mmCIF file of C-alpha atoms in Angstrom:
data_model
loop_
_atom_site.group_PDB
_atom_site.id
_atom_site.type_symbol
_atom_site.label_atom_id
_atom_site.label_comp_id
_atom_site.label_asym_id
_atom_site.label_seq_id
_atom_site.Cartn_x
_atom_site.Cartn_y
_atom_site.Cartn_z
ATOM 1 C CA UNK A 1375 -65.356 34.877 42.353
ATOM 2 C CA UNK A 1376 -67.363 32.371 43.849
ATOM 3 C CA UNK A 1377 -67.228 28.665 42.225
ATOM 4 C CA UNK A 1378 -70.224 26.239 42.568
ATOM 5 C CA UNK A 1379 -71.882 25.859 45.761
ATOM 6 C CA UNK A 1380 -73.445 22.768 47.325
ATOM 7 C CA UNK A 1381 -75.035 22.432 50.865
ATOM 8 C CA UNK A 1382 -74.811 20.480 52.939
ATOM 9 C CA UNK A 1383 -71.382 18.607 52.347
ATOM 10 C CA UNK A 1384 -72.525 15.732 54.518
ATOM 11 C CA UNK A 1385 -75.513 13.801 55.205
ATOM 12 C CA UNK A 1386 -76.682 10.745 56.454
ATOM 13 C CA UNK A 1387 -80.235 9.390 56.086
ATOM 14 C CA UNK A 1388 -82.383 6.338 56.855
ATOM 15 C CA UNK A 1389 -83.721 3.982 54.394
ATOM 16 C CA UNK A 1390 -87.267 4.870 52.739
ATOM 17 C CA UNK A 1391 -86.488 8.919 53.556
ATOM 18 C CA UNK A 1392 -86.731 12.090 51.690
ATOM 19 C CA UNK A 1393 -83.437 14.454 50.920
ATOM 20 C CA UNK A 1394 -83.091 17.491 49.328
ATOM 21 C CA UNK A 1395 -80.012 18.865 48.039
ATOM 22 C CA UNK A 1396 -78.563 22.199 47.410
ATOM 23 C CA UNK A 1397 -76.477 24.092 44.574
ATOM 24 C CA UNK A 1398 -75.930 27.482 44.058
ATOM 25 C CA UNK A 1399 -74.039 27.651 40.149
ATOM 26 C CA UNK A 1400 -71.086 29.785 39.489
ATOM 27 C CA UNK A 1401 -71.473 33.701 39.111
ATOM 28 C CA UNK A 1402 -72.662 34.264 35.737
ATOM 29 C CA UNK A 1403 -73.833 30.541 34.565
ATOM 30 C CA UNK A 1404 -77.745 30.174 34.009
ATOM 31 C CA UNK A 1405 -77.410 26.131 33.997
ATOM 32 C CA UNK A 1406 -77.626 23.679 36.681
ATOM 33 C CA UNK A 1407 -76.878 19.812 36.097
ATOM 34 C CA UNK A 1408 -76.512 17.485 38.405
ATOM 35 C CA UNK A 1409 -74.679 13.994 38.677
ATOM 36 C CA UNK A 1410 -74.851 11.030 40.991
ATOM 37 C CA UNK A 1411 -70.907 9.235 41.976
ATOM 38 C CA UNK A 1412 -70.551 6.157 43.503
ATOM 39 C CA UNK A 1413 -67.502 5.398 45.048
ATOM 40 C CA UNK A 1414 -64.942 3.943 42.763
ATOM 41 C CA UNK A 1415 -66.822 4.992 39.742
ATOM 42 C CA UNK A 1416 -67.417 7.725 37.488
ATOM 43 C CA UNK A 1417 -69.918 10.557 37.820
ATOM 44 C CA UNK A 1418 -73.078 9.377 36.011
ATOM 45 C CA UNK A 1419 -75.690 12.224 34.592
ATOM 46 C CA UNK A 1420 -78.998 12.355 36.436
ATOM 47 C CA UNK A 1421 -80.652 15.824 34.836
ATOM 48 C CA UNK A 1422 -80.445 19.329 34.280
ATOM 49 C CA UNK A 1423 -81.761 22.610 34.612
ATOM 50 C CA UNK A 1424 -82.302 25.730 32.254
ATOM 51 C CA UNK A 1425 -84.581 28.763 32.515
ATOM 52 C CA UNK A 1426 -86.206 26.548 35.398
ATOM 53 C CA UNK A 1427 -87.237 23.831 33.491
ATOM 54 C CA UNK A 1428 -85.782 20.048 33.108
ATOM 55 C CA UNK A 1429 -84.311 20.306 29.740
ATOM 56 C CA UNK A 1430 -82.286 16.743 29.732
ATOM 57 C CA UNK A 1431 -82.819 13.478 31.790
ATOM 58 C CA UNK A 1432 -80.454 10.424 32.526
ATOM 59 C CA UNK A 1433 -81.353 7.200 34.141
ATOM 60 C CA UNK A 1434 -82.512 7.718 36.845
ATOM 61 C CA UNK A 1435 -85.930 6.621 38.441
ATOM 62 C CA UNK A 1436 -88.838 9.244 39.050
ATOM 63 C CA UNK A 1437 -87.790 9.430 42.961
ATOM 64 C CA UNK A 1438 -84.851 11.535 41.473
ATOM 65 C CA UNK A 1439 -86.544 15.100 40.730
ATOM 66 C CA UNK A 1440 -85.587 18.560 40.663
ATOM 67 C CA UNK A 1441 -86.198 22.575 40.851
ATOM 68 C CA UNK A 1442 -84.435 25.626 39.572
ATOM 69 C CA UNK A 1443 -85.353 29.130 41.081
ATOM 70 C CA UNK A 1444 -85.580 32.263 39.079
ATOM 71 C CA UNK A 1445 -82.032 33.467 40.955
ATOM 72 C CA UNK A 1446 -80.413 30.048 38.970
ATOM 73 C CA UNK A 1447 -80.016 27.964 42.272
ATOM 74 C CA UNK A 1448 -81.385 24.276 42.841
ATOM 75 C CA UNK A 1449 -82.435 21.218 44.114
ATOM 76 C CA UNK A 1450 -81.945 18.067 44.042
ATOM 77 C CA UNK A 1451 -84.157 16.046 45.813
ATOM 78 C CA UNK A 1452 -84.453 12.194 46.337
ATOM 79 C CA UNK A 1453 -87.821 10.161 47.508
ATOM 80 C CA UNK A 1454 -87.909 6.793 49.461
ATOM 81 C CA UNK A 1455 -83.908 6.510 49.640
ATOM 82 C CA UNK A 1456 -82.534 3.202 49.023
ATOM 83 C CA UNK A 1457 -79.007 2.239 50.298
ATOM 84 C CA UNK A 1458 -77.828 2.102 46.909
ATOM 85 C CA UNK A 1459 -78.753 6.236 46.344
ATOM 86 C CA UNK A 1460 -75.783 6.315 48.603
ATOM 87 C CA UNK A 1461 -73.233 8.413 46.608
ATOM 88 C CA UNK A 1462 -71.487 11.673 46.129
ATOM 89 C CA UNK A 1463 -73.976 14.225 44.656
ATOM 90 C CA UNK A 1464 -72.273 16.912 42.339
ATOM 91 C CA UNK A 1465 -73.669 19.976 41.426
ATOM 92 C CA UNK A 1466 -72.157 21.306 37.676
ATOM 93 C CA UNK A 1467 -73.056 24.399 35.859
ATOM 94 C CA UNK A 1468 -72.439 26.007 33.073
ATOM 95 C CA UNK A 1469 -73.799 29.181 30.560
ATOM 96 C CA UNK A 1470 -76.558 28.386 28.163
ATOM 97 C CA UNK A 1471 -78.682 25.597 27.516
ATOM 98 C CA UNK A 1472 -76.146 23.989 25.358
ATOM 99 C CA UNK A 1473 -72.735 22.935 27.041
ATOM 100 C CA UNK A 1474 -70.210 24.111 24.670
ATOM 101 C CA UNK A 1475 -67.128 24.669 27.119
ATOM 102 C CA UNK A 1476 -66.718 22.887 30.161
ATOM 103 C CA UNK A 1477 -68.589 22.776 33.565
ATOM 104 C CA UNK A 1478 -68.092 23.910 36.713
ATOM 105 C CA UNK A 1479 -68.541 21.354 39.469
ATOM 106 C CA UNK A 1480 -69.028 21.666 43.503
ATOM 107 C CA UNK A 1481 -67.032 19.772 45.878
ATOM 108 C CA UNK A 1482 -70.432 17.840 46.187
ATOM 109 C CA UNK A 1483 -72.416 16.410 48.724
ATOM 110 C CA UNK A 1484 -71.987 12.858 50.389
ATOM 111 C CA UNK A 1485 -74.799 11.459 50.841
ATOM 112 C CA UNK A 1486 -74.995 8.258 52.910
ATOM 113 C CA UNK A 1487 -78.200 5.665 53.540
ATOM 114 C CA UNK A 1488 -78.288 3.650 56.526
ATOM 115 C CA UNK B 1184 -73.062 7.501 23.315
ATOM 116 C CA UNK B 1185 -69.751 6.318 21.756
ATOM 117 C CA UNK B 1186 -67.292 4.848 24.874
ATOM 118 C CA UNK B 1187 -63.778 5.802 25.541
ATOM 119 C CA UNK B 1188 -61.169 3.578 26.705
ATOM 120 C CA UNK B 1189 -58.761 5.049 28.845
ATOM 121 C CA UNK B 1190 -55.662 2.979 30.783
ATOM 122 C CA UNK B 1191 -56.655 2.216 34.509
ATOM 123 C CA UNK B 1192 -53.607 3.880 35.537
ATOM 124 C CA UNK B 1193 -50.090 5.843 35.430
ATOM 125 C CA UNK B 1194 -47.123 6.891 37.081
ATOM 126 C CA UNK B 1195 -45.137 9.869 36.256
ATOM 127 C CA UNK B 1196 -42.136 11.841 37.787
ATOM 128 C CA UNK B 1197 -42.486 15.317 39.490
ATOM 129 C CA UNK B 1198 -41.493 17.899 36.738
ATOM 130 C CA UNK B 1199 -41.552 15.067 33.185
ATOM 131 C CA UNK B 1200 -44.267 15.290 30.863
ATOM 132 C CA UNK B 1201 -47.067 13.346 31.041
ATOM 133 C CA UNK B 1202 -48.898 11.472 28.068
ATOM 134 C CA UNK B 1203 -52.247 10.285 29.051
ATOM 135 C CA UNK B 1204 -53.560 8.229 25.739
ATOM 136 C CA UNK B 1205 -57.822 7.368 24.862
ATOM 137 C CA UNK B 1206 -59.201 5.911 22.446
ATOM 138 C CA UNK B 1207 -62.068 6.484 20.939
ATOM 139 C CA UNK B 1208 -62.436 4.191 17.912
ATOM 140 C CA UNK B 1209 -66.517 4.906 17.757
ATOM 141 C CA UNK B 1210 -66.471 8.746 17.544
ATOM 142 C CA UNK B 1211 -68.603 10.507 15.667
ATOM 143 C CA UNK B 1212 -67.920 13.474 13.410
ATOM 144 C CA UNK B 1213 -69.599 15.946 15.810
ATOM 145 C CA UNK B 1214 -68.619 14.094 18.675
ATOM 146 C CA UNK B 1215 -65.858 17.020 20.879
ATOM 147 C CA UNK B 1216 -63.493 14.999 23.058
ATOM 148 C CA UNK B 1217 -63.203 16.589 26.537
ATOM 149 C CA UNK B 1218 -61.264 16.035 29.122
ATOM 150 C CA UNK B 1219 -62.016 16.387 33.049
ATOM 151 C CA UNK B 1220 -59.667 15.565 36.247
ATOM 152 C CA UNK B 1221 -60.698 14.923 39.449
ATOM 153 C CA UNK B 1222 -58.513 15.592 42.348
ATOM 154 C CA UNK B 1223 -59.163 13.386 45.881
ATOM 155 C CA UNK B 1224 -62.277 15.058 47.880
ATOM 156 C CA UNK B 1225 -63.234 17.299 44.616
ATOM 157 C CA UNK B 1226 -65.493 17.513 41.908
ATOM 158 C CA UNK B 1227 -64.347 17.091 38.738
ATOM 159 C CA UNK B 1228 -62.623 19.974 36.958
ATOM 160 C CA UNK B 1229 -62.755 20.834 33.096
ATOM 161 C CA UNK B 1230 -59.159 20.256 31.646
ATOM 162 C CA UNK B 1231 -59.595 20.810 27.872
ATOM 163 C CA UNK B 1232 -61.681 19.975 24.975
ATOM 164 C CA UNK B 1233 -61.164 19.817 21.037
ATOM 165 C CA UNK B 1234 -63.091 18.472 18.044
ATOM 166 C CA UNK B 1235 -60.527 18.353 15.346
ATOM 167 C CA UNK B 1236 -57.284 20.610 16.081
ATOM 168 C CA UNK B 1237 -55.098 20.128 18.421
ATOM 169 C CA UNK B 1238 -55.746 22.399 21.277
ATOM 170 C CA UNK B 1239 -53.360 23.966 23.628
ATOM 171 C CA UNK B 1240 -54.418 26.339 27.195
ATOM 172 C CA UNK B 1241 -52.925 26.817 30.392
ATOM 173 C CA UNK B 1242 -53.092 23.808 32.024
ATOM 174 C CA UNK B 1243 -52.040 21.257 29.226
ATOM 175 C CA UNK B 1244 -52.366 20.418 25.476
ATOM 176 C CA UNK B 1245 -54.692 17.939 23.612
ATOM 177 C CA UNK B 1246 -53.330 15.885 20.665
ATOM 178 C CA UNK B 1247 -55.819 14.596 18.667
ATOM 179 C CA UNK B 1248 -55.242 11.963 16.158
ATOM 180 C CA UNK B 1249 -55.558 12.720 12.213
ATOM 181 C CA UNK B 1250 -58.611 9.984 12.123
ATOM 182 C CA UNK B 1251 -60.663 11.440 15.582
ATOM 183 C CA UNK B 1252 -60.220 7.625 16.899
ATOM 184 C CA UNK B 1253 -57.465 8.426 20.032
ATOM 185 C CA UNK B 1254 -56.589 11.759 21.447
ATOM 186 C CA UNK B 1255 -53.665 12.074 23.949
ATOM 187 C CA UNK B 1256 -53.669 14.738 26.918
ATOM 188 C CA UNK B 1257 -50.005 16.159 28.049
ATOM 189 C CA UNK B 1258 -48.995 17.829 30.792
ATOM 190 C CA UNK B 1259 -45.812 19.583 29.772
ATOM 191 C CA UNK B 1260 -44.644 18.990 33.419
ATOM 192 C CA UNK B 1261 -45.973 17.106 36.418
ATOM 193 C CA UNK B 1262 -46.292 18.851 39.699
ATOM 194 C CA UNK B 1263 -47.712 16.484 42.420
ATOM 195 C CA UNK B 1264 -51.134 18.958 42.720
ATOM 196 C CA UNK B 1265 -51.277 16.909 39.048
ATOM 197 C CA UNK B 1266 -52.173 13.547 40.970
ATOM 198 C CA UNK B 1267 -55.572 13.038 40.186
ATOM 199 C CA UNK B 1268 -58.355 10.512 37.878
ATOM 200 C CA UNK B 1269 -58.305 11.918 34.814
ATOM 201 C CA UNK B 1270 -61.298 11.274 32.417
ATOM 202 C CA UNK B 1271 -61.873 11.728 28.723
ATOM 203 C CA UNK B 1272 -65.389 12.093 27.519
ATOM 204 C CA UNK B 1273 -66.918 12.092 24.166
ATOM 205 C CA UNK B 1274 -70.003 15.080 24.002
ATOM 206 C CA UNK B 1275 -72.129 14.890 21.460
ATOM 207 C CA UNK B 1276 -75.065 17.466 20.667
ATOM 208 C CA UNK B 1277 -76.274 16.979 24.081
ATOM 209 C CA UNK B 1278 -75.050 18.052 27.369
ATOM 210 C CA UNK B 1279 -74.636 15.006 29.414
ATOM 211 C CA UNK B 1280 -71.178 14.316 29.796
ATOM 212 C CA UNK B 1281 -70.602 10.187 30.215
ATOM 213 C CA UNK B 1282 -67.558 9.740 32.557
ATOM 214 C CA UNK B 1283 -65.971 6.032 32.488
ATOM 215 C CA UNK B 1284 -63.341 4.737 34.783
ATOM 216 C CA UNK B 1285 -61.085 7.304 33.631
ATOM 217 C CA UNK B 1286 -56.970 7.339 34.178
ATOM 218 C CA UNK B 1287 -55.762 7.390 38.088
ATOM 219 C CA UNK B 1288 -52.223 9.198 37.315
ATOM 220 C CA UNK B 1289 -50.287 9.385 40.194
ATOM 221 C CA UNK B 1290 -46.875 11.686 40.500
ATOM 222 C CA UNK B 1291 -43.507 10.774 42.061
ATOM 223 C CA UNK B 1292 -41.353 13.126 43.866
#
């Protein structure tokens, strides 16, 4: 049984470009969230996902935005990167629009702005 | 959301038990403590959760304090696939999970 999936696992971009990022949830789970880590810190909350719509938002700016598709997969894509938007990207999901277990999390992907 | 304080580290021996103590003096009553580990090069992996009880599953057993203000997670045994940051998290009605610094336990052979 496949876990969470997130493409690609590494990625480096220039300053003032455009990323997306991809997640494909665990078998079964409807919900996609995603979170930003820096290094040395915690994973921080940036939004997520449910019957394609955001349904919850951290604090993040508006260059952080998102997409669901009908098949439960998303995006996670990032406008004008800064260096600082240079982080480990996880991908979590879970069943229902209400997290009342745990999430599943991706390996992640490492994003890094030059 | 109400914090958690967690020590900044631990050491344990291969095959002891392992206390890992939080504190979470600001909980709320419908606040569920959860916790998460994170192994080197991962994502984070649920561990356990509980809101009053204590709670017991496969991988360890959460001891939560009469009042709701500290919880403890045990590992019955410490294997060194244990080493990891462990992080308890307060949930509220929401579904954001806030992570903090979180417990770096590392395992002895």
């Amino acid at each position: 049984d496949a876990g969470v999936t997130q493409s690609p696992t590494h990625l480096i971009k220039t300053r003032g470009q455009q990323v997306t990022l991809r997640c494909s949830p665990k078998s079964g789970h409807d919900t996609v969230s995603w979170y930003q880590q820096a290094l040395g810190q915690g994973p921080q909350f940036i939004f997520q996902y449910y019957e394609e719509e955001e349904r919850q938002r951290g604090n993040f700016p508006d260059r952080f935005s998102g997409h669901q598709f009908p098949n439960y997969s998303s995006e996670l894509n990032v406008n004008a990167l800064l260096l600082g938007d240079s982080a480990l990207y996880l991908c979590a999901s879970s069943l229902g629009r209400v997290l009342v277990y745990g999430y599943t999390f991706g390996s992640g992907t490492r994003l890094t702005v030059v | 959301d109400a914090k958690t304080t967690q020590p900044n580290s631990m050491e344990s021996n291969e095959e002891e038990p392992v206390h890992l103590p939080c504190n979470h003096s600001t909980i709320s009553g419908t606040d569920y403590i959860h916790w998460y580990r994170q192994l080197p090069s991962q994502g984070p992996e649920y561990v356990i959760h509980g809101l009053t009880s204590n709670v017991n599953n496969r991988m360890a057993s959460l001891a939560i304090a009469e009042d709701r203000k500290s919880s403890t997670l045990i590992l019955h045994r410490a294997t060194l696939r244990d080493a990891a940051v462990y992080y308890c998290i307060l949930k509220n009605a929401g579904n954001m999970l806030t992570f903090g610094g979180g417990t770096r336990l590392m395992v002895k052979p």
